[in-house]
Amino acid sequence: MPNEQQESGERVSVGAIGSIEKFIPETDQDFEDYLERMGHFFELNNITEDKRKKSAFITLAGPICLKKLKAAIQPALISSKTYKEITEVLKNMFAPKRSVMAERFKFYDRRQKEDENISEFVAELKL
């Protein structure tokens, strides 16, 4: 349904094809995955202009994301930033670089569980 908005905050559609839920940092949502989905949403809806991408992102990502972004870029205004700049700021906040040493430790420390088949074990190692 075009122009549909749910008060629960789960999904928002703005007269476009498809919908995307708001980004809520306290959940297990992955910000990189969210940005990838947002990119597909832009492609599907032929949103190519930077200014429109930024406006759509701010609208769809939700109030929590907006509040954190504004706090991170103070005293600058969102209007002075490009889409790429705001997503980089948020990426640094919500998807910080992983420590190579910590990731190696987790990889080498991982043991196959008794009830885990080899496919599940390998899939977990790849994460």
XYZ file of N, CA, C and O in Angstrom:
508
model
N 0.834 -1.179 0.000
C 0.000 0.000 0.000
C 0.880 1.243 0.000
O 1.638 1.436 0.934
N 0.760 2.134 -1.003
C 1.546 3.339 -1.005
C 1.169 4.259 0.149
O 0.050 4.283 0.616
N 2.155 5.063 0.589
C 1.978 6.037 1.661
C 1.507 5.406 2.964
O 0.835 6.035 3.760
N 1.849 4.178 3.201
C 1.439 3.467 4.399
C 2.473 3.695 5.494
O 3.664 3.631 5.269
N 1.989 4.011 6.702
C 2.885 4.134 7.835
C 2.230 3.441 9.007
O 1.066 3.666 9.293
N 2.991 2.616 9.699
C 2.473 1.908 10.853
C 2.987 2.592 12.104
O 4.169 2.921 12.200
N 2.108 2.793 13.064
C 2.490 3.432 14.312
C 3.476 2.579 15.103
O 4.251 3.086 15.878
N 3.459 1.278 14.916
C 4.379 0.407 15.654
C 5.819 0.652 15.246
O 6.734 0.258 15.933
N 6.008 1.325 14.102
C 7.357 1.654 13.677
C 8.089 0.536 12.969
O 9.281 0.632 12.738
N 7.406 -0.522 12.614
C 8.089 -1.644 11.999
C 8.461 -1.392 10.548
O 9.585 -1.523 10.160
N 7.508 -1.014 9.719
C 7.779 -0.825 8.293
C 7.184 0.497 7.827
O 6.150 0.911 8.287
N 7.872 1.103 6.889
C 7.405 2.364 6.328
C 7.496 2.269 4.817
O 8.490 1.821 4.279
N 6.460 2.693 4.145
C 6.458 2.753 2.696
C 6.062 4.171 2.309
O 5.102 4.705 2.830
N 6.800 4.783 1.411
C 6.555 6.178 1.065
C 6.166 6.308 -0.410
O 6.768 7.045 -1.157
N 5.113 5.621 -0.812
C 4.674 5.677 -2.196
C 5.702 5.089 -3.136
O 5.883 5.556 -4.247
N 6.383 4.078 -2.689
C 7.450 3.468 -3.459
C 7.199 1.977 -3.565
O 6.329 1.434 -2.905
N 8.005 1.336 -4.384
C 7.939 -0.116 -4.514
C 8.735 -0.702 -3.358
O 9.896 -0.376 -3.162
N 8.108 -1.570 -2.594
C 8.778 -2.212 -1.476
C 8.751 -1.350 -0.224
O 8.250 -0.228 -0.222
N 9.296 -1.885 0.844
C 9.384 -1.159 2.107
C 10.608 -1.657 2.859
O 11.168 -2.707 2.544
N 10.998 -0.871 3.834
C 12.165 -1.238 4.634
C 11.900 -0.807 6.068
O 11.313 0.250 6.297
N 12.266 -1.661 7.008
C 12.017 -1.332 8.408
C 13.032 -0.289 8.891
O 14.070 -0.098 8.282
N 12.685 0.362 9.984
C 13.591 1.341 10.584
C 14.789 0.602 11.171
O 14.681 -0.553 11.577
N 15.926 1.281 11.222
C 17.106 0.673 11.836
C 17.062 0.943 13.328
O 16.974 2.083 13.769
N 17.125 -0.122 14.108
C 17.108 0.000 15.565
C 18.414 -0.602 16.082
O 18.594 -1.819 16.075
N 19.341 0.260 16.524
C 20.680 -0.198 16.912
C 20.711 -1.241 18.024
O 21.593 -2.084 18.043
N 19.770 -1.207 18.936
C 19.805 -2.117 20.083
C 19.389 -3.542 19.743
O 19.410 -4.414 20.585
N 19.013 -3.786 18.511
C 18.626 -5.136 18.096
C 19.824 -5.816 17.428
O 20.902 -5.251 17.350
N 19.607 -6.994 16.914
C 20.712 -7.713 16.266
C 20.820 -7.374 14.784
O 21.482 -8.081 14.028
N 20.182 -6.275 14.333
C 20.303 -5.855 12.946
C 21.751 -5.501 12.642
O 22.430 -4.875 13.444
N 22.218 -5.891 11.487
C 23.559 -5.562 11.039
C 23.464 -4.313 10.164
O 22.729 -4.298 9.182
N 24.211 -3.254 10.500
C 24.099 -1.999 9.771
C 24.578 -2.122 8.334
O 24.014 -1.512 7.431
N 25.611 -2.903 8.101
C 26.102 -3.117 6.731
C 25.011 -3.763 5.875
O 24.801 -3.375 4.724
N 24.314 -4.751 6.440
C 23.206 -5.395 5.724
C 22.083 -4.401 5.475
O 21.462 -4.401 4.417
N 21.819 -3.559 6.467
C 20.770 -2.546 6.323
C 21.098 -1.597 5.171
O 20.242 -1.285 4.349
N 22.355 -1.142 5.103
C 22.768 -0.255 4.015
C 22.659 -0.945 2.658
O 22.283 -0.323 1.663
N 22.995 -2.231 2.617
C 22.874 -2.982 1.370
C 21.416 -3.049 0.920
O 21.096 -2.829 -0.250
N 20.521 -3.330 1.872
C 19.100 -3.379 1.550
C 18.596 -2.006 1.120
O 17.782 -1.888 0.200
N 19.085 -0.954 1.774
C 18.699 0.406 1.407
C 19.148 0.703 -0.023
O 18.416 1.315 -0.800
N 20.342 0.254 -0.382
C 20.832 0.436 -1.748
C 19.938 -0.236 -2.768
O 19.663 0.315 -3.839
N 19.462 -1.431 -2.443
C 18.543 -2.137 -3.341
C 17.196 -1.407 -3.417
O 16.586 -1.343 -4.481
N 16.765 -0.866 -2.289
C 15.530 -0.082 -2.274
C 15.672 1.134 -3.199
O 14.778 1.438 -3.982
N 16.815 1.814 -3.136
C 17.071 2.965 -4.007
C 17.063 2.544 -5.475
O 16.472 3.207 -6.315
N 17.724 1.439 -5.763
C 17.798 0.947 -7.141
C 16.405 0.583 -7.665
O 16.036 0.943 -8.781
N 15.643 -0.110 -6.851
C 14.298 -0.523 -7.225
C 13.402 0.669 -7.524
O 12.566 0.629 -8.418
N 13.598 1.753 -6.778
C 12.767 2.939 -6.911
C 13.426 4.052 -7.723
O 12.946 5.182 -7.727
N 14.538 3.704 -8.398
C 15.239 4.643 -9.271
C 15.630 5.938 -8.547
O 15.458 7.034 -9.072
N 16.118 5.798 -7.334
C 16.589 6.945 -6.560
C 18.098 7.008 -6.755
O 18.841 6.196 -6.201
N 18.553 7.955 -7.560
C 19.977 8.037 -7.895
C 20.633 9.329 -7.412
O 21.822 9.357 -7.155
N 19.868 10.379 -7.290
C 20.405 11.674 -6.872
C 20.779 11.627 -5.390
O 20.016 11.149 -4.553
N 21.971 12.125 -5.052
C 22.484 12.084 -3.688
C 21.519 12.717 -2.684
O 21.276 12.161 -1.609
N 20.969 13.854 -3.026
C 20.067 14.573 -2.118
C 18.821 13.740 -1.812
O 18.362 13.683 -0.671
N 18.283 13.059 -2.825
C 17.105 12.207 -2.624
C 17.454 10.954 -1.822
O 16.672 10.503 -0.987
N 18.657 10.393 -2.061
C 19.102 9.230 -1.280
C 19.190 9.602 0.194
O 18.731 8.863 1.060
N 19.808 10.756 0.464
C 19.978 11.206 1.842
C 18.618 11.417 2.507
O 18.390 10.941 3.620
N 17.703 12.080 1.821
C 16.373 12.337 2.385
C 15.600 11.035 2.617
O 14.965 10.863 3.660
N 15.662 10.139 1.656
C 14.973 8.851 1.806
C 15.574 8.055 2.961
O 14.847 7.475 3.778
N 16.887 8.047 3.051
C 17.550 7.313 4.132
C 17.134 7.862 5.493
O 16.761 7.102 6.385
N 17.204 9.180 5.652
C 16.844 9.806 6.931
C 15.387 9.495 7.282
O 15.063 9.195 8.432
N 14.519 9.542 6.303
C 13.097 9.257 6.520
C 12.869 7.796 6.894
O 12.136 7.503 7.832
N 13.501 6.889 6.179
C 13.256 5.464 6.377
C 14.010 4.867 7.564
O 13.523 3.942 8.197
N 15.186 5.373 7.870
C 16.006 4.793 8.934
C 15.390 4.990 10.312
O 15.636 4.209 11.216
N 14.598 6.041 10.484
C 13.860 6.230 11.730
C 14.476 7.212 12.698
O 15.610 7.683 12.528
N 13.724 7.533 13.762
C 14.129 8.582 14.699
C 15.358 8.263 15.541
O 16.129 9.169 15.863
N 15.580 7.029 15.893
C 16.752 6.686 16.710
C 18.028 6.931 15.911
O 18.976 7.541 16.396
N 18.021 6.475 14.688
C 19.167 6.653 13.798
C 19.418 8.150 13.562
O 20.558 8.619 13.603
N 18.359 8.906 13.346
C 18.478 10.346 13.127
C 19.084 11.043 14.343
O 19.991 11.868 14.212
N 18.598 10.703 15.513
C 19.093 11.312 16.751
C 20.578 11.035 16.944
O 21.362 11.930 17.272
N 20.995 9.799 16.720
C 22.405 9.432 16.879
C 23.275 10.110 15.826
O 24.394 10.537 16.112
N 22.767 10.235 14.614
C 23.503 10.907 13.547
C 23.707 12.375 13.890
O 24.820 12.897 13.782
N 22.642 13.049 14.313
C 22.738 14.465 14.650
C 23.746 14.692 15.775
O 24.530 15.643 15.735
N 23.736 13.815 16.766
C 24.680 13.939 17.880
C 26.119 13.734 17.412
O 27.041 14.402 17.882
N 26.305 12.840 16.467
C 27.659 12.509 15.993
C 28.271 13.599 15.121
O 29.491 13.742 15.087
N 27.446 14.357 14.407
C 27.998 15.353 13.479
C 27.920 16.783 14.006
O 28.301 17.716 13.308
N 27.432 16.962 15.217
C 27.326 18.317 15.773
C 28.643 19.046 15.669
O 29.689 18.416 15.858
N 28.692 20.297 15.385
C 27.613 21.258 15.179
C 27.125 21.319 13.732
O 26.270 22.126 13.407
N 27.662 20.477 12.872
C 27.227 20.478 11.465
C 25.774 20.027 11.361
O 25.264 19.319 12.229
N 25.135 20.415 10.292
C 23.756 20.010 10.020
C 23.755 18.874 9.008
O 24.652 18.770 8.169
N 22.732 18.046 9.066
C 22.602 16.941 8.119
C 22.558 17.468 6.691
O 23.122 16.873 5.780
N 21.931 18.615 6.513
C 21.810 19.196 5.169
C 23.170 19.532 4.551
O 23.291 19.630 3.339
N 24.203 19.680 5.386
C 25.542 20.008 4.871
C 26.342 18.755 4.499
O 27.452 18.864 3.986
N 25.802 17.584 4.760
C 26.500 16.322 4.512
C 25.913 15.605 3.299
O 24.750 15.747 2.976
N 26.743 14.786 2.660
C 26.280 13.960 1.553
C 25.760 12.631 2.108
O 25.993 12.290 3.266
N 25.089 11.872 1.256
C 24.611 10.545 1.650
C 25.781 9.677 2.096
O 25.724 9.028 3.136
N 26.860 9.709 1.323
C 28.024 8.893 1.661
C 28.608 9.300 3.008
O 28.982 8.444 3.815
N 28.674 10.589 3.276
C 29.225 11.057 4.555
C 28.378 10.611 5.733
O 28.917 10.140 6.738
N 27.054 10.717 5.606
C 26.227 10.312 6.745
C 26.261 8.804 6.960
O 26.277 8.340 8.098
N 26.328 8.041 5.868
C 26.391 6.589 6.052
C 27.748 6.167 6.618
O 27.821 5.214 7.381
N 28.808 6.884 6.279
C 30.135 6.586 6.857
C 30.141 6.863 8.359
O 30.690 6.080 9.141
N 29.544 7.975 8.770
C 29.461 8.314 10.196
C 28.709 7.214 10.939
O 29.155 6.724 11.989
N 27.573 6.809 10.385
C 26.759 5.780 11.036
C 27.432 4.413 10.992
O 27.328 3.631 11.942
N 28.143 4.138 9.913
C 28.871 2.868 9.807
C 29.928 2.774 10.904
O 30.092 1.738 11.540
N 30.646 3.861 11.128
C 31.659 3.878 12.186
C 31.032 3.698 13.560
O 31.651 3.145 14.467
N 29.806 4.151 13.712
C 29.111 4.054 14.987
C 28.504 2.668 15.206
O 28.633 2.085 16.276
N 27.838 2.138 14.184
C 27.077 0.896 14.331
C 27.789 -0.350 13.828
O 27.376 -1.457 14.132
N 28.821 -0.192 13.032
C 29.545 -1.344 12.487
C 31.043 -1.069 12.563
O 31.723 -0.970 11.549
N 31.564 -0.929 13.783
C 32.993 -0.620 13.908
C 33.867 -1.738 13.353
O 33.439 -2.893 13.272
N 35.050 -1.367 12.945
C 35.998 -2.353 12.399
C 36.289 -3.415 13.460
O 36.468 -3.122 14.629
N 36.351 -4.641 13.003
C 36.652 -5.750 13.916
C 38.154 -5.876 14.117
O 38.930 -5.660 13.193
N 38.518 -6.260 15.289
C 39.922 -6.489 15.598
C 40.360 -7.802 14.949
O 39.738 -8.854 15.153
N 41.419 -7.752 14.179
C 41.934 -8.948 13.508
C 42.348 -9.989 14.542
O 42.041 -11.180 14.403
N 43.004 -9.538 15.580
C 43.463 -10.477 16.620
C 42.279 -11.152 17.314
O 42.310 -12.365 17.542
N 41.269 -10.396 17.646
C 40.100 -10.963 18.315
C 39.379 -11.957 17.404
O 38.941 -13.018 17.852
N 39.267 -11.617 16.127
C 38.603 -12.510 15.180
C 39.403 -13.799 14.986
O 38.828 -14.878 14.881
N 40.712 -13.696 14.943
C 41.540 -14.900 14.836
C 41.358 -15.791 16.047
O 41.260 -17.010 15.936
N 41.330 -15.165 17.232
C 41.148 -15.932 18.461
C 39.819 -16.691 18.414
O 39.773 -17.881 18.706
N 38.728 -15.996 18.033
C 37.415 -16.649 17.962
C 37.427 -17.792 16.957
O 36.849 -18.845 17.199
N 38.106 -17.577 15.819
C 38.171 -18.597 14.786
C 38.897 -19.847 15.298
O 38.387 -20.964 15.183
N 40.078 -19.655 15.866
C 40.869 -20.808 16.318
C 40.310 -21.447 17.577
O 40.549 -22.626 17.846
N 39.541 -20.708 18.348
C 38.966 -21.221 19.582
C 37.660 -21.988 19.334
O 37.225 -22.759 20.173
N 37.061 -21.803 18.179
C 35.759 -22.413 17.877
C 35.899 -23.927 17.736
O 36.736 -24.419 16.997
N 35.065 -24.637 18.443
C 35.035 -26.098 18.391
C 33.662 -26.564 17.919
O 32.649 -25.951 18.250
N 33.630 -27.651 17.171
C 32.354 -28.193 16.712
C 31.591 -28.766 17.903
O 32.147 -29.520 18.717
N 30.311 -28.387 18.011
C 29.466 -28.880 19.098
C 28.996 -30.287 18.756
O 28.947 -30.678 17.597
N 28.650 -31.051 19.785
C 28.236 -32.439 19.587
C 27.024 -32.570 18.666
O 26.958 -33.483 17.844
N 26.054 -31.668 18.810
C 24.821 -31.764 18.015
C 24.886 -30.949 16.716
O 23.886 -30.795 16.033
N 26.059 -30.487 16.342
C 26.230 -29.641 15.166
C 26.834 -30.448 14.021
O 27.870 -31.072 14.178
N 26.158 -30.429 12.857
C 26.726 -31.156 11.726
C 27.831 -30.314 11.080
O 27.995 -29.136 11.391
N 28.564 -30.887 10.166
C 29.729 -30.225 9.578
C 29.339 -28.966 8.803
O 30.038 -27.957 8.838
N 28.188 -29.000 8.131
C 27.725 -27.829 7.364
C 27.456 -26.633 8.276
O 27.843 -25.500 7.973
N 26.810 -26.904 9.398
C 26.533 -25.826 10.371
C 27.830 -25.284 10.967
O 27.986 -24.077 11.129
N 28.752 -26.179 11.269
C 30.031 -25.782 11.841
C 30.814 -24.882 10.878
O 31.302 -23.818 11.245
N 30.885 -25.275 9.622
C 31.602 -24.489 8.618
C 30.919 -23.133 8.402
O 31.589 -22.110 8.295
N 29.587 -23.139 8.404
C 28.842 -21.870 8.239
C 29.154 -20.911 9.383
O 29.352 -19.717 9.165
N 29.251 -21.443 10.592
C 29.593 -20.611 11.754
C 31.020 -20.083 11.666
O 31.286 -18.947 12.055
N 31.925 -20.895 11.155
C 33.303 -20.449 11.006
C 33.414 -19.284 10.027
O 34.233 -18.385 10.195
N 32.572 -19.292 9.003
C 32.616 -18.248 7.983
C 32.095 -16.916 8.503
O 32.380 -15.886 7.936
N 31.305 -16.929 9.574
C 30.793 -15.689 10.128
C 31.915 -14.949 10.780
O 32.081 -13.832 10.903
